XYZ file of N, CA, C and O in Angstrom:
680
model
N 142.483 61.688 41.353
C 142.912 62.652 39.743
C 144.015 63.206 39.887
O 144.235 63.830 40.902
N 144.985 63.213 38.863
C 146.348 63.892 38.836
C 145.536 65.209 38.590
O 145.231 65.806 37.529
N 146.719 66.148 39.520
C 146.439 68.000 38.865
C 147.709 68.072 37.968
O 148.942 67.940 38.615
N 147.174 68.003 36.930
C 148.423 68.116 35.926
C 148.956 69.594 35.921
O 150.668 69.805 35.953
N 148.053 70.257 36.141
C 149.091 72.069 36.448
C 149.927 71.898 37.704
O 151.018 72.480 37.941
N 149.667 71.234 38.707
C 150.693 71.044 39.872
C 151.647 70.358 39.633
O 152.924 70.592 40.231
N 151.540 69.265 38.742
C 152.760 68.380 38.117
C 153.863 69.194 37.381
O 155.074 69.247 37.775
N 153.193 70.526 36.652
C 153.739 71.011 35.662
C 154.463 72.105 36.614
O 155.640 72.689 36.367
N 153.785 72.849 37.559
C 154.259 73.831 38.530
C 155.700 73.241 39.075
O 156.860 74.143 39.268
N 155.355 71.848 39.850
C 156.916 71.356 40.614
C 157.783 70.845 39.450
O 158.691 71.247 39.768
N 157.353 70.105 38.400
C 158.220 69.806 37.340
C 159.210 71.367 36.601
O 160.405 70.969 36.952
N 158.272 72.055 36.469
C 158.941 73.271 36.080
C 159.752 74.139 37.290
O 161.151 74.550 36.854
N 159.595 74.091 38.333
C 160.093 74.810 39.446
C 161.423 73.922 39.788
O 162.322 74.423 39.953
N 161.497 72.897 39.802
C 162.403 71.828 39.720
C 163.498 71.715 38.933
O 165.004 71.999 39.077
N 163.213 71.884 37.633
C 164.074 72.241 36.547
C 165.003 73.504 36.534
O 166.156 73.740 36.380
N 163.767 74.551 36.964
C 164.246 75.776 36.949
C 165.363 76.105 38.076
O 166.563 76.560 37.959
N 165.140 75.485 39.300
C 165.906 75.583 40.269
C 167.193 74.951 40.025
O 168.449 75.460 40.211
N 167.354 73.380 39.644
C 168.516 72.776 39.111
C 169.235 73.703 38.126
O 170.357 73.825 38.090
N 168.747 74.508 36.784
C 169.445 75.186 36.021
C 169.942 76.314 36.688
O 171.347 76.840 36.459
N 169.322 76.789 37.496
C 169.697 78.191 38.290
C 171.146 78.057 39.107
O 172.131 78.745 39.260
N 170.683 76.617 39.902
C 172.062 76.354 40.869
C 173.357 76.011 39.891
O 174.414 76.474 39.971
N 172.998 75.285 38.742
C 173.930 74.602 37.941
C 174.614 75.420 37.192
O 176.168 75.722 36.772
N 173.975 76.320 36.522
C 174.606 77.435 35.702
C 174.796 78.964 36.440
O 175.780 79.660 35.933
N 173.955 79.264 36.873
C 174.165 80.754 37.591
C 174.603 80.684 39.387
O 174.837 82.041 39.296
N 174.639 80.055 40.105
C 175.091 79.993 41.000
C 176.682 79.571 41.474
O 177.396 80.262 41.839
N 176.335 78.313 41.284
C 177.367 77.563 41.465
C 178.853 77.977 40.775
O 179.926 78.574 41.488
N 178.860 78.410 39.580
C 180.155 78.715 38.731
C 180.376 80.130 39.184
O 181.640 80.447 38.771
N 179.546 80.892 39.866
C 180.082 82.486 40.330
C 180.891 82.240 41.292
O 181.659 83.221 41.389
N 180.665 81.033 42.082
C 181.782 81.226 43.323
C 182.918 80.111 43.395
O 183.660 80.194 44.151
N 182.531 78.983 42.567
C 183.487 78.035 42.817
C 184.340 77.444 41.267
O 183.785 77.965 40.402
N 185.532 77.667 41.548
C 186.217 76.758 40.833
C 187.214 78.059 39.715
O 187.894 77.402 39.021
N 186.977 79.141 39.943
C 187.962 79.844 38.542
C 188.246 81.107 39.573
O 187.386 81.602 40.266
N 189.280 81.713 39.342
C 190.010 83.111 39.798
C 188.979 83.964 39.036
O 188.921 85.311 39.769
N 189.274 84.182 37.593
C 188.425 84.918 36.750
C 187.302 84.180 36.224
O 187.732 83.339 35.257
N 185.990 84.668 36.412
C 184.987 84.155 35.563
C 184.907 84.509 34.312
O 185.016 85.851 33.870
N 184.883 83.445 33.055
C 185.320 84.031 31.992
C 184.402 85.141 31.426
O 184.401 85.950 30.428
N 182.933 85.011 31.750
C 181.789 85.827 31.027
C 181.938 87.040 31.443
O 181.855 88.007 31.107
N 182.328 87.357 33.034
C 182.333 88.492 33.682
C 183.463 89.162 33.362
O 183.957 90.352 33.165
N 184.607 88.192 33.279
C 185.883 88.800 32.907
C 186.098 89.685 31.550
O 186.329 90.589 31.272
N 185.320 88.927 30.397
C 185.011 88.867 29.039
C 184.327 90.304 28.964
O 184.577 91.721 28.502
N 183.336 90.510 29.839
C 182.338 91.704 29.660
C 183.016 92.855 30.335
O 183.126 93.961 29.712
N 183.802 92.524 31.402
C 185.129 93.444 31.759
C 185.529 94.188 30.894
O 186.019 95.238 30.882
N 186.343 93.114 30.137
C 187.406 93.524 29.117
C 186.636 94.545 28.053
O 187.402 95.333 27.323
N 185.458 93.954 27.868
C 184.915 94.522 26.694
C 184.432 96.031 26.786
O 184.127 96.701 25.979
N 183.862 96.216 28.026
C 183.101 97.330 28.442
C 184.078 98.331 29.197
O 183.589 99.469 29.280
N 184.899 97.904 30.028
C 186.088 98.575 30.734
C 185.244 99.150 32.232
O 186.151 99.571 32.903
N 184.367 98.079 32.576
C 183.294 98.539 33.685
C 184.091 97.170 34.682
O 183.994 96.328 34.628
N 185.184 97.986 35.482
C 185.983 97.078 36.317
C 185.463 96.590 37.492
O 186.043 95.626 37.953
N 184.311 96.790 37.991
C 183.605 96.105 39.146
C 182.913 94.681 38.802
O 182.545 93.674 39.350
N 182.766 94.314 37.034
C 181.790 93.402 36.821
C 182.815 91.916 37.409
O 182.092 91.239 37.888
N 183.971 92.060 37.431
C 184.737 90.831 37.752
C 185.620 91.336 38.959
O 186.430 91.900 38.748
N 185.263 90.552 40.152
C 184.432 89.406 40.645
C 183.066 90.247 40.994
O 182.290 89.176 41.646
N 183.037 91.318 41.455
C 181.653 91.996 42.276
C 180.412 91.140 41.575
O 179.470 91.319 42.341
N 180.347 91.830 40.198
C 179.257 91.680 39.411
C 178.744 90.121 39.332
O 177.454 89.964 39.356
N 179.844 89.470 39.385
C 179.406 88.024 39.144
C 179.073 87.416 40.735
O 177.818 86.697 40.929
N 179.446 88.014 41.857
C 179.153 87.592 42.974
C 177.480 88.232 43.277
O 176.995 87.519 44.227
N 177.212 89.256 42.835
C 175.531 89.630 43.101
C 174.762 88.977 42.187
O 173.815 88.568 42.767
N 175.196 88.441 40.958
C 174.495 87.983 40.188
C 174.268 86.143 40.719
O 173.342 85.635 41.040
N 175.424 85.742 41.409
C 175.294 84.580 41.993
C 174.572 84.307 43.379
O 173.976 83.576 43.290
N 174.425 85.470 43.880
C 173.566 85.696 45.124
C 172.144 86.015 44.861
O 171.269 85.161 45.350
N 171.864 86.634 43.624
C 170.696 86.787 43.305
C 169.465 85.861 42.822
O 168.995 85.513 43.079
N 170.719 84.985 41.971
C 170.055 83.637 41.513
C 170.087 82.603 42.566
O 169.095 82.123 42.352
N 170.617 82.736 43.482
C 170.463 81.775 44.543
C 169.267 81.975 45.266
O 168.337 81.333 45.845
N 168.987 83.427 45.512
C 168.020 83.594 46.416
C 166.109 83.559 45.300
O 165.650 83.009 45.703
N 166.770 84.132 44.068
C 165.485 83.342 43.361
C 165.349 81.760 43.422
O 163.950 81.565 43.362
N 166.373 81.199 43.325
C 166.268 79.884 43.422
C 165.202 79.324 44.609
O 164.507 78.192 44.437
N 165.723 80.096 45.966
C 164.911 79.585 46.766
C 163.162 79.961 46.516
O 162.414 79.525 47.270
N 163.512 81.291 46.071
C 161.784 81.588 45.990
C 160.898 80.653 45.012
O 159.668 80.543 44.945
N 161.780 80.156 43.815
C 161.271 79.289 43.157
C 160.924 77.982 43.679
O 159.511 77.497 43.437
N 161.220 77.571 44.665
C 161.032 76.257 45.358
C 160.047 76.210 46.282
O 159.400 75.270 46.637
N 159.948 77.466 47.024
C 158.839 77.539 47.780
C 157.425 77.656 46.921
O 157.317 78.813 46.380
N 156.534 76.948 47.311
C 155.272 77.042 46.474
C 154.730 78.201 46.823
O 153.997 78.786 46.082
N 154.524 79.092 47.968
C 153.718 80.321 47.852
C 154.523 81.574 47.308
O 153.803 82.628 47.142
N 155.689 81.370 46.998
C 156.774 82.191 46.632
C 156.906 82.221 44.947
O 157.826 82.736 44.454
N 156.459 80.988 44.702
C 156.817 80.587 43.534
C 156.797 81.293 41.960
O 157.791 81.594 41.401
N 155.690 81.538 42.309
C 155.218 82.718 40.795
C 156.027 84.031 40.859
O 156.963 84.396 40.103
N 156.206 84.576 42.101
C 157.274 85.653 42.241
C 159.052 85.465 42.207
O 159.470 86.214 41.199
N 159.143 84.068 42.500
C 160.309 83.668 41.906
C 160.643 83.430 40.672
O 161.370 83.738 39.530
N 159.489 83.007 39.753
C 159.649 82.524 38.198
C 159.553 84.094 37.326
O 160.277 84.064 36.628
N 158.945 85.054 38.017
C 158.996 86.443 37.358
C 160.533 86.822 37.873
O 161.188 87.272 36.506
N 161.167 86.784 38.824
C 162.789 87.264 39.041
C 163.310 86.483 38.180
O 164.174 87.108 37.739
N 163.141 85.252 37.889
C 163.931 84.294 37.031
C 163.803 84.958 35.642
O 164.722 84.815 34.908
N 162.833 85.272 35.088
C 162.470 85.620 34.033
C 163.244 86.925 33.859
O 163.781 87.464 32.634
N 162.970 87.794 34.631
C 163.688 88.951 34.410
C 165.397 89.044 34.513
O 165.916 89.484 33.504
N 165.737 88.107 35.112
C 167.234 88.031 35.195
C 167.612 87.327 33.895
O 168.794 87.482 33.313
N 166.692 86.313 33.430
C 166.905 85.905 31.913
C 167.106 86.843 30.999
O 167.958 86.660 30.045
N 166.103 87.563 31.079
C 165.838 88.786 29.992
C 167.093 89.672 30.093
O 167.932 90.374 29.304
N 167.834 90.002 31.477
C 169.078 90.906 31.336
C 170.009 90.262 30.899
O 170.888 90.662 30.106
N 170.264 88.793 31.049
C 171.436 88.132 30.370
C 171.211 87.914 28.882
O 171.921 88.162 28.128
N 169.994 87.738 28.279
C 169.572 87.858 26.985
C 170.014 89.123 26.618
O 170.690 89.063 25.183
N 169.596 90.065 26.703
C 169.908 91.374 26.378
C 171.466 91.569 26.515
O 172.239 92.393 25.322
N 172.064 91.083 27.337
C 173.627 91.543 27.550
C 174.320 90.718 26.231
O 174.985 91.284 25.643
N 173.826 89.700 26.104
C 174.147 88.455 25.106
C 174.077 89.167 23.716
O 174.665 88.827 22.696
N 173.185 89.900 23.381
C 172.697 90.586 22.195
C 173.402 91.934 21.879
O 173.141 92.601 21.028
N 174.176 92.652 22.865
C 174.768 93.453 22.935
C 176.208 93.529 22.621
O 176.914 92.612 22.635
N 177.077 94.505 21.784
C 178.116 94.673 22.296
C 179.486 94.285 23.152
O 180.393 94.131 23.291
N 178.570 94.832 24.333
C 179.031 94.681 25.523
C 179.722 93.196 26.258
O 180.845 93.083 26.754
N 178.853 91.972 25.465
C 179.055 90.797 25.873
C 179.420 90.204 24.444
O 180.419 89.151 24.618
N 178.146 89.812 23.756
C 178.009 89.335 22.492
C 177.563 88.167 22.496
O 177.603 87.208 23.878
N 177.254 87.657 21.561
C 176.443 86.168 21.468
C 177.523 85.168 21.453
O 177.304 84.030 21.859
N 178.524 85.012 21.142
C 179.871 84.449 20.871
C 180.829 84.457 21.929
O 181.837 85.072 21.548
N 180.697 83.706 22.843
C 181.999 84.027 24.159
C 183.050 82.811 23.701
O 182.636 81.652 23.512
N 184.190 83.570 23.662
C 185.262 82.776 23.242
C 185.181 81.534 24.447
O 185.135 81.826 25.675
N 186.257 80.549 24.007
C 186.262 79.310 24.586
C 187.128 79.667 26.149
O 187.708 80.503 26.047
N 186.483 78.876 26.930
C 186.958 79.296 28.328
C 188.481 79.259 28.637
O 188.766 80.232 29.277
N 189.184 78.295 28.373
C 190.381 78.101 28.498
C 191.249 78.851 28.197
O 191.897 79.758 28.913
N 191.592 79.211 27.054
C 192.203 80.301 26.384
C 191.824 81.776 26.827
O 192.688 82.464 27.045
N 190.654 81.984 26.903
C 189.963 83.282 27.184
C 190.235 83.386 28.789
O 191.022 84.706 28.961
N 190.305 82.589 29.625
C 190.636 83.005 30.945
C 192.354 83.109 31.313
O 192.607 83.930 32.015
N 192.933 82.398 30.603
C 194.583 82.420 30.293
C 194.867 83.811 29.818
O 195.700 84.971 30.322
N 194.207 84.514 28.709
C 194.456 85.867 28.336
C 194.013 86.936 29.037
O 194.568 87.777 29.221
N 192.679 86.644 29.810
C 192.348 87.639 30.931
C 193.201 87.953 32.084
O 193.766 88.666 32.349
N 193.718 86.564 32.500
C 194.489 86.499 33.511
C 195.995 87.230 33.147
O 196.746 87.850 34.271
N 196.529 87.010 31.903
C 197.678 87.802 31.562
C 197.322 88.961 31.545
O 198.119 89.726 30.922
N 196.137 89.794 31.465
C 196.074 91.204 31.484
C 195.713 91.442 29.820
O 195.708 92.903 29.643
N 195.506 90.775 29.136
C 195.288 91.288 27.396
C 193.745 91.689 27.474
O 193.061 91.716 28.151
N 194.047 92.734 26.432
C 192.668 93.853 25.971
C 191.681 92.662 25.473
O 191.838 91.819 24.919
N 190.604 93.069 25.402
C 189.482 92.886 24.273
C 190.160 92.398 23.075
O 189.901 91.523 22.429
N 190.332 93.885 22.371
C 191.114 93.519 21.157
C 192.347 92.512 20.927
O 192.258 91.942 19.851
N 192.938 92.368 21.804
C 193.816 91.261 21.700
C 193.481 90.015 21.839
O 193.848 89.070 21.252
N 192.573 89.786 22.382
C 191.731 88.355 22.517
C 191.264 88.129 21.583
O 191.336 87.098 20.991
N 190.483 89.331 20.897
C 189.544 88.931 19.545
C 190.698 88.676 18.552
O 190.458 88.244 17.660
N 191.974 89.290 18.490
C 192.861 89.036 17.321
C 193.490 87.633 17.400
O 194.096 87.244 16.643
N 193.262 87.164 18.727
C 193.580 85.593 18.796
C 193.145 84.765 17.777
O 193.339 83.744 17.652
N 191.686 85.157 17.400
C 190.573 84.276 17.022
C 190.194 83.083 17.581
O 190.151 81.753 16.894
N 190.151 83.298 18.543
C 189.734 81.973 19.408
C 188.211 81.570 19.257
O 187.640 82.513 18.806
N 187.967 80.170 19.038
C 186.608 79.563 18.814
C 185.981 80.203 19.916
O 186.009 80.241 21.040
N 184.541 80.185 19.586
C 183.598 80.511 20.604
C 182.633 79.647 20.693
O 182.357 78.144 20.355
N 181.565 79.690 21.740
C 180.463 78.857 21.802
C 179.413 78.932 21.374
O 178.447 78.213 21.635
N 179.452 80.079 20.160
C 178.222 79.909 19.057
C 176.972 80.002 19.815
O 175.721 79.116 19.297
N 176.643 80.930 20.564
C 175.648 81.158 21.056
C 175.174 80.492 22.197
O 173.830 80.301 23.032
N 175.915 79.470 22.889
C 175.570 78.476 24.113
C 175.051 79.335 25.112
O 173.781 78.462 25.595
N 175.810 80.149 25.461
C 175.204 80.925 26.763
C 173.836 81.852 26.467
O 173.116 81.904 27.487
N 173.872 81.999 25.349
C 172.476 82.978 24.958
C 171.248 82.117 24.973
O 170.352 82.008 25.467
N 171.608 80.789 24.535
C 170.888 79.685 24.533
C 170.352 79.294 25.970
O 168.919 78.996 26.241
N 171.397 79.165 26.790
C 171.000 78.695 28.275
C 170.224 79.862 29.047
O 169.060 79.277 29.632
N 170.450 81.230 28.750
C 169.450 82.045 29.255
C 167.922 81.996 28.183
O 167.034 82.225 29.125
N 167.747 81.570 27.218
C 166.625 81.625 26.886
C 165.687 80.541 27.346
O 164.732 80.319 27.513
N 166.609 79.368 27.378
C 166.103 78.036 28.015
C 165.657 78.487 29.616
O 164.316 77.844 29.883
N 166.251 79.060 30.432
C 165.673 79.397 31.331
C 164.650 80.677 31.419
O 163.659 80.240 32.563
N 164.821 81.243 30.465
C 163.291 82.502 30.609
C 162.101 81.099 30.156
O 161.040 81.359 30.484
N 162.361 80.477 29.093
C 161.386 79.428 29.067
C 160.799 78.562 29.979
O 159.545 78.271 30.417
N 161.720 78.088 30.761
C 161.426 77.338 32.380
C 160.181 78.371 33.122
O 159.534 77.936 33.681
N 161.010 79.434 33.034
C 160.746 80.545 34.207
C 159.147 81.013 33.761
O 158.208 81.035 34.514
N 158.668 80.699 32.225
C 157.525 81.208 31.712
C 156.293 80.093 32.236
O 155.304 80.075 32.684
N 157.162 78.684 32.114
C 156.283 77.535 32.387
C 155.798 77.262 33.727
O 154.974 77.076 33.829
N 156.641 78.012 34.368
C 156.557 77.820 35.797
C 155.378 79.054 36.263
O 154.484 78.386 36.983
N 155.487 80.085 35.475
C 154.478 81.491 35.777
C 153.102 80.434 35.361
O 152.109 80.785 36.197
N 153.217 80.093 34.305
C 151.886 79.580 33.390
C 151.259 78.353 34.563
O 149.898 78.572 34.988
N 152.069 77.458 34.794
C 151.335 76.489 35.591
C 151.012 76.707 36.784
O 149.790 76.471 37.556
N 151.989 77.482 37.515
C 151.388 77.969 38.697
C 150.436 78.674 39.147
O 149.536 78.553 39.714
N 149.728 79.852 37.936
C 148.528 80.515 37.868
C 147.540 79.864 37.401
O 146.505 79.817 38.135
N 147.519 78.698 36.799
C 146.565 77.760 36.360
C 146.114 76.857 37.642
O 145.368 75.934 37.462
N 146.970 76.577 38.189
C 146.735 75.335 39.175
C 145.872 76.340 40.245
O 145.108 75.445 41.059
N 145.611 77.704 40.419
C 144.930 78.115 41.332
C 143.287 78.466 41.005
O 143.341 79.010 39.841
N 142.592 78.402 41.471
C 141.037 78.829 40.851
C 141.170 80.036 40.991
O 141.931 80.924 41.717
N 140.357 80.797 40.042
C 140.184 82.295 39.833
C 139.812 82.996 41.148
O 140.493 84.165 41.051
N 139.064 82.584 41.743
C 138.755 83.070 42.965
C 139.778 83.301 44.101
O 140.242 84.393 44.547
N 140.854 82.344 43.864
C 142.045 82.450 45.064
C 143.052 83.486 44.201
O 144.217 83.644 45.057
N 143.004 83.370 43.062
C 144.118 84.221 42.413
C 143.991 85.860 42.893
O 144.840 86.628 42.641
N 142.576 86.438 43.349
C 142.726 87.988 43.496
C 142.457 87.860 45.177
O 141.640 86.890 45.430
N 143.188 88.687 45.845
C 143.232 89.228 47.004
C 141.601 89.672 47.171
O 141.534 90.681 47.078
N 141.330 89.297 48.667
C 140.001 89.977 48.865
C 140.523 91.140 50.076
O 141.533 91.190 50.756
N 139.714 92.251 50.002
C 140.241 93.812 50.773
C 139.488 93.075 51.960
O 138.637 92.592 52.168
N 140.266 93.851 53.086
C 139.788 93.616 54.617
C 138.361 93.738 54.486
O 137.578 92.862 55.316
N 137.387 94.769 53.938
C 135.876 95.028 53.936
C 135.169 93.943 53.274
O 134.442 93.781 53.871
N 135.941 92.964 52.453
C 135.107 91.898 52.072
C 135.260 91.073 52.855
O 134.566 89.940 52.505
N 136.115 90.701 53.531
C 136.209 89.629 54.336
C 135.331 89.391 55.486
O 134.713 88.247 55.882
N 134.679 90.556 55.647
C 133.519 90.643 56.887
C 132.025 89.974 56.309
O 131.070 89.583 57.298
N 131.971 90.363 55.161
C 130.765 89.991 54.559
C 130.479 88.562 54.362
O 131.374 87.516 54.199
């Protein structure tokens, strides 16, 4: 008989890891001198360590979370961490520090590389992603919840609670 909760746990874990690696790990290290999201957040907030240090920290954290999610014994913990990281991104996209509408990457990266301020970039009237990055964070949060629920429902109630050492002897 097929254990559906196991299928959901593994399926959700694979999707979550694929999303973490392709969206939150790989782009933080490969392909750009200035990451548009972290560069934009730095320009808007004035917090100078966001680009590149902030993106490296997030990339490493997302890689570690992906490893936790793929290992069955740490899957629940990894899913909780993925949900927490998703929540941070969702909150960041809902604040003026980042915003829900990120300007298009190409012109944004050129403007950031040229040293333009956030006000100058906004005055350029660049089109934005219309919440695409916020949607991705919401999708990752949903995948994390799916993995958490599937992983917990996979184990019988007696296995979910740990026995204390004195209970093992009886």
